[in-house]
Tab-separated table of C-alpha atoms in Angstrom:
chain	number	residue	atom	x	y	z
A	2	GLU	CA	86.369	83.787	8.104
A	3	ASP	CA	86.608	81.917	10.981
A	4	GLN	CA	89.607	82.609	13.560
A	5	VAL	CA	90.933	81.882	16.670
A	6	THR	CA	93.434	83.881	18.955
A	7	GLN	CA	94.872	82.284	21.983
A	8	SER	CA	96.728	84.016	24.717
A	9	PRO	CA	99.179	83.661	26.260
A	10	GLU	CA	101.699	81.724	23.601
A	11	ALA	CA	103.675	80.605	25.900
A	12	LEU	CA	103.023	79.372	30.643
A	13	ARG	CA	104.957	79.298	32.832
A	14	LEU	CA	104.030	77.511	35.797
A	15	GLN	CA	105.056	76.360	39.973
A	16	GLU	CA	103.764	72.484	40.164
A	17	GLY	CA	100.337	73.943	42.323
A	18	GLU	CA	99.697	77.078	41.018
A	19	SER	CA	96.648	77.559	39.539
A	20	SER	CA	96.311	79.129	36.022
A	21	SER	CA	93.527	80.024	33.532
A	22	LEU	CA	94.432	79.522	29.170
A	23	ASN	CA	92.316	81.947	27.040
A	24	CYS	CA	90.561	80.854	23.464
A	25	SER	CA	89.395	83.983	21.548
A	26	TYR	CA	86.830	82.905	18.340
A	27	THR	CA	85.081	84.660	15.390
A	28	VAL	CA	82.874	82.319	13.899
A	29	SER	CA	79.945	82.372	12.307
A	30	GLY	CA	77.644	80.273	14.135
A	31	LEU	CA	79.199	77.998	16.324
A	32	ARG	CA	78.503	74.236	15.705
A	33	GLY	CA	81.566	73.446	18.791
A	34	LEU	CA	84.395	74.724	20.420
A	35	PHE	CA	87.445	71.725	21.101
A	36	TRP	CA	90.316	72.282	23.443
A	37	TYR	CA	92.937	69.512	22.530
A	38	ARG	CA	96.221	68.750	24.278
A	39	GLN	CA	99.217	67.800	22.606
A	40	ASP	CA	102.852	66.815	23.388
A	41	PRO	CA	106.169	67.453	21.038
A	42	GLY	CA	105.806	65.096	18.385
A	43	LYS	CA	102.797	63.620	18.704
A	44	GLY	CA	99.251	64.333	17.006
A	45	PRO	CA	95.901	66.765	19.369
A	46	GLU	CA	94.572	64.169	21.929
A	47	PHE	CA	91.019	65.790	22.009
A	48	LEU	CA	90.020	67.084	25.394
A	49	PHE	CA	86.742	68.808	25.895
A	50	THR	CA	83.810	69.661	23.300
A	51	LEU	CA	81.113	72.312	24.397
A	52	TYR	CA	78.204	73.508	22.507
A	53	SER	CA	76.835	76.516	23.490
A	54	ALA	CA	77.287	79.732	25.890
A	55	GLY	CA	77.014	78.698	29.291
A	56	GLU	CA	78.294	75.645	29.429
A	57	GLU	CA	81.050	74.234	31.786
A	58	LYS	CA	83.638	70.753	31.341
A	59	GLU	CA	85.668	68.672	33.568
A	60	LYS	CA	88.144	66.322	33.203
A	61	GLU	CA	90.563	65.665	36.425
A	62	ARG	CA	92.625	69.706	37.121
A	63	LEU	CA	91.649	70.547	33.769
A	64	LYS	CA	88.149	72.625	33.402
A	65	ALA	CA	86.072	74.601	30.110
A	66	THR	CA	84.269	77.775	29.734
A	67	LEU	CA	82.695	78.826	27.316
A	68	THR	CA	81.427	82.354	26.358
A	69	LYS	CA	79.280	83.909	23.296
A	70	LYS	CA	83.091	85.574	22.461
A	71	GLU	CA	84.889	82.716	24.091
A	72	SER	CA	86.660	80.444	26.087
A	73	PHE	CA	88.778	79.820	29.298
A	74	LEU	CA	90.900	76.468	29.689
A	75	HIS	CA	91.547	76.553	33.987
A	76	ILE	CA	94.356	74.003	35.425
A	77	THR	CA	93.734	73.750	39.360
A	78	ALA	CA	96.859	72.727	41.030
A	79	PRO	CA	98.040	71.805	37.694
A	80	LYS	CA	101.185	69.162	37.714
A	81	PRO	CA	104.350	68.437	35.647
A	82	GLU	CA	102.828	65.682	33.648
A	83	ASP	CA	100.100	68.624	32.901
A	84	SER	CA	103.204	70.548	30.590
A	85	ALA	CA	102.209	70.521	27.403
A	86	THR	CA	100.941	72.338	24.155
A	87	TYR	CA	96.556	72.997	24.656
A	88	LEU	CA	95.185	73.972	21.617
A	89	CYS	CA	91.699	75.382	20.628
A	90	ALA	CA	89.127	74.974	17.450
A	91	VAL	CA	86.157	76.205	16.133
A	92	GLN	CA	83.828	74.531	13.991
A	93	GLY	CA	81.228	76.694	12.506
A	94	ASP	CA	78.047	76.784	10.826
A	95	THR	CA	78.986	76.937	6.858
A	96	GLY	CA	77.878	73.078	6.516
A	97	PHE	CA	81.650	72.094	5.821
A	98	GLN	CA	83.444	69.546	8.886
A	99	LYS	CA	87.069	71.293	9.058
A	100	LEU	CA	88.155	72.788	12.425
A	101	VAL	CA	90.341	76.028	12.574
A	102	PHE	CA	92.418	75.709	15.119
A	103	GLY	CA	94.276	79.146	16.963
A	104	THR	CA	98.846	78.201	17.610
A	105	GLY	CA	97.989	76.753	20.742
A	106	THR	CA	99.513	78.334	24.884
A	107	ARG	CA	103.169	76.068	25.469
A	108	LEU	CA	102.215	75.678	28.895
A	109	LEU	CA	105.721	74.630	31.228
A	110	VAL	CA	104.950	73.644	35.091
A	111	SER	CA	108.254	73.304	36.977
A	112	PRO	CA	107.951	70.506	40.221
B	23	ASP	CA	90.625	50.474	21.360
B	24	THR	CA	92.924	50.989	18.544
B	25	GLY	CA	93.549	54.380	17.826
B	26	VAL	CA	94.109	56.497	14.248
B	27	SER	CA	96.804	55.250	12.793
B	28	GLN	CA	99.531	57.367	10.273
B	29	ASN	CA	102.344	55.999	8.232
B	30	PRO	CA	104.757	56.317	8.114
B	31	ARG	CA	105.946	58.516	11.310
B	32	HIS	CA	108.871	60.358	9.030
B	33	LYS	CA	109.584	60.585	5.898
B	34	ILE	CA	112.901	62.463	3.992
B	35	THR	CA	113.140	63.217	0.571
B	36	LYS	CA	114.871	65.591	-2.100
B	37	ARG	CA	112.584	68.690	-3.408
B	38	GLY	CA	110.529	66.911	-6.501
B	39	GLN	CA	110.342	63.564	-5.563
B	40	ASN	CA	106.667	62.410	-5.173
B	41	VAL	CA	105.838	61.124	-1.218
B	42	THR	CA	102.559	59.449	-0.264
B	43	PHE	CA	101.367	59.045	3.648
B	44	ARG	CA	98.793	56.732	4.410
B	45	CYS	CA	96.050	56.548	7.178
B	46	ASP	CA	93.946	54.425	9.100
B	47	PRO	CA	91.412	56.004	11.342
B	48	ILE	CA	89.406	54.350	14.018
B	49	SER	CA	87.778	50.979	12.800
B	50	GLU	CA	84.045	52.188	13.243
B	51	HIS	CA	85.129	56.168	11.932
B	52	ASN	CA	83.330	57.031	8.533
B	53	ARG	CA	84.857	60.570	8.256
B	54	LEU	CA	88.511	61.180	8.254
B	55	TYR	CA	90.520	64.315	7.378
B	56	TRP	CA	94.095	65.754	7.116
B	57	TYR	CA	95.527	68.281	8.397
B	58	ARG	CA	99.092	69.979	7.693
B	59	GLN	CA	101.218	71.684	10.766
B	60	THR	CA	104.493	73.505	10.495
B	61	LEU	CA	106.112	74.452	13.964
B	62	GLY	CA	104.200	76.986	16.266
B	63	GLN	CA	101.229	76.148	14.853
B	64	GLY	CA	97.898	74.538	14.984
B	65	PRO	CA	96.636	72.514	12.854
B	66	GLU	CA	95.509	73.663	9.423
B	67	PHE	CA	92.774	71.565	7.351
B	68	LEU	CA	93.653	69.647	3.568
B	69	THR	CA	90.052	67.983	2.874
B	70	TYR	CA	87.796	65.380	4.373
B	71	PHE	CA	86.622	62.230	3.309
B	72	GLN	CA	82.739	61.747	4.226
B	73	ASN	CA	83.029	57.416	3.416
B	74	GLU	CA	84.953	56.920	-0.460
B	75	ALA	CA	83.493	60.836	-1.236
B	76	GLN	CA	86.221	63.465	-0.571
B	77	LEU	CA	83.238	66.612	0.677
B	78	GLU	CA	85.010	69.295	0.856
B	79	LYS	CA	89.165	70.484	-0.189
B	80	SER	CA	91.294	73.246	0.956
B	81	ARG	CA	92.707	76.234	-0.670
B	82	LEU	CA	95.572	75.022	0.567
B	83	LEU	CA	95.974	71.828	-1.509
B	84	SER	CA	97.629	72.702	-4.568
B	85	ASP	CA	96.366	70.994	-7.875
B	86	ARG	CA	100.277	68.945	-6.497
B	87	PHE	CA	98.226	67.365	-3.799
B	88	SER	CA	95.787	64.189	-3.856
B	89	ALA	CA	93.910	62.222	-1.727
B	90	GLU	CA	91.790	59.062	-1.927
B	91	ARG	CA	89.581	57.341	0.537
B	92	PRO	CA	88.667	54.006	-1.661
B	93	LYS	CA	86.150	51.609	-0.170
B	94	GLY	CA	86.019	54.271	2.871
B	95	SER	CA	88.197	52.717	4.933
B	96	PHE	CA	92.033	53.933	5.703
B	97	SER	CA	93.717	57.032	3.121
B	98	THR	CA	96.467	58.242	0.971
B	99	LEU	CA	97.627	61.627	0.514
B	100	GLU	CA	99.956	62.187	-2.307
B	101	ILE	CA	101.776	65.052	-3.312
B	102	GLN	CA	104.076	65.004	-6.572
B	103	ARG	CA	107.112	67.488	-7.237
B	104	THR	CA	107.570	67.934	-3.664
B	105	GLU	CA	108.887	71.126	-2.098
B	106	GLN	CA	110.934	72.959	0.329
B	107	GLY	CA	107.831	75.025	1.540
B	108	ASP	CA	106.289	71.300	2.286
B	109	SER	CA	107.475	70.368	4.516
B	110	ALA	CA	104.839	69.895	7.972
B	111	MET	CA	103.238	67.492	10.042
B	112	TYR	CA	100.297	65.969	7.589
B	113	LEU	CA	97.759	64.716	10.462
B	114	CYS	CA	95.318	62.496	10.360
B	115	ALA	CA	91.755	62.318	12.189
B	116	SER	CA	89.005	60.632	11.927
B	117	SER	CA	85.441	61.011	13.871
B	118	PHE	CA	81.746	59.143	13.982
B	119	THR	CA	79.005	60.814	12.324
B	120	GLY	CA	76.187	61.497	14.931
B	121	ALA	CA	73.359	63.247	15.905
B	122	SER	CA	75.732	65.866	17.738
B	123	ASN	CA	79.743	67.249	16.014
B	124	GLN	CA	81.692	64.203	16.840
B	125	PRO	CA	84.995	65.305	18.533
B	126	GLN	CA	87.936	64.361	15.496
B	127	HIS	CA	91.011	61.817	17.213
B	128	PHE	CA	93.960	62.973	15.790
B	129	GLY	CA	96.906	60.674	14.818
B	130	ASP	CA	100.450	61.304	15.977
B	131	GLY	CA	101.127	62.537	12.350
B	132	THR	CA	103.678	62.166	9.190
B	133	ARG	CA	106.438	64.174	9.392
B	134	LEU	CA	107.978	65.482	5.809
B	135	SER	CA	111.311	67.167	5.819
B	136	ILE	CA	112.704	68.095	2.091
B	137	LEU	CA	116.557	68.485	1.165
């Protein structure tokens, strides 16, 4: 069964203090690993898709990387508006379309 | 670009009542998904449609739950005889069928509270 574990559960940073979020996964044939951002009371907002080990994607202060067992979301010089829950999800090759999500990392960036 | 739209945003009902939620996907997307999310957890997959065909259902989708997507456009999720454990955020997502796996784009959900 596909499984995703995210760490840490919560992370508090000062504005400008860079850090990384971890997503460890087990999946029967990775078709895609997805990062989402979720604000309170809102649905997840798509950030990145990674398809194969070694791939990297960047968007503003965020950079996602992928290995065969885990993915990292690096946050460089975060701002208070980066505060949110970051969700990682995998899609396996069982032929189905479902995403299997982790429980997320709650990020709080203080000014 | 209109995103995924879900209605109502909030629903409060008594235990045992039936409820129905609606999802309008992004117009050019032919895949539609329903997920359920409880506090502190990630979304859990419920069911998936390609056009009007329901192609996958999770074991979480008991026989009290039914989803439809007539004409391959909007979708409805109905819960019959609601129970306390049904309290959650119900999320809808849609995606475009392309050559590679397309990301799923989510609406802002319907929050269901069972009294």
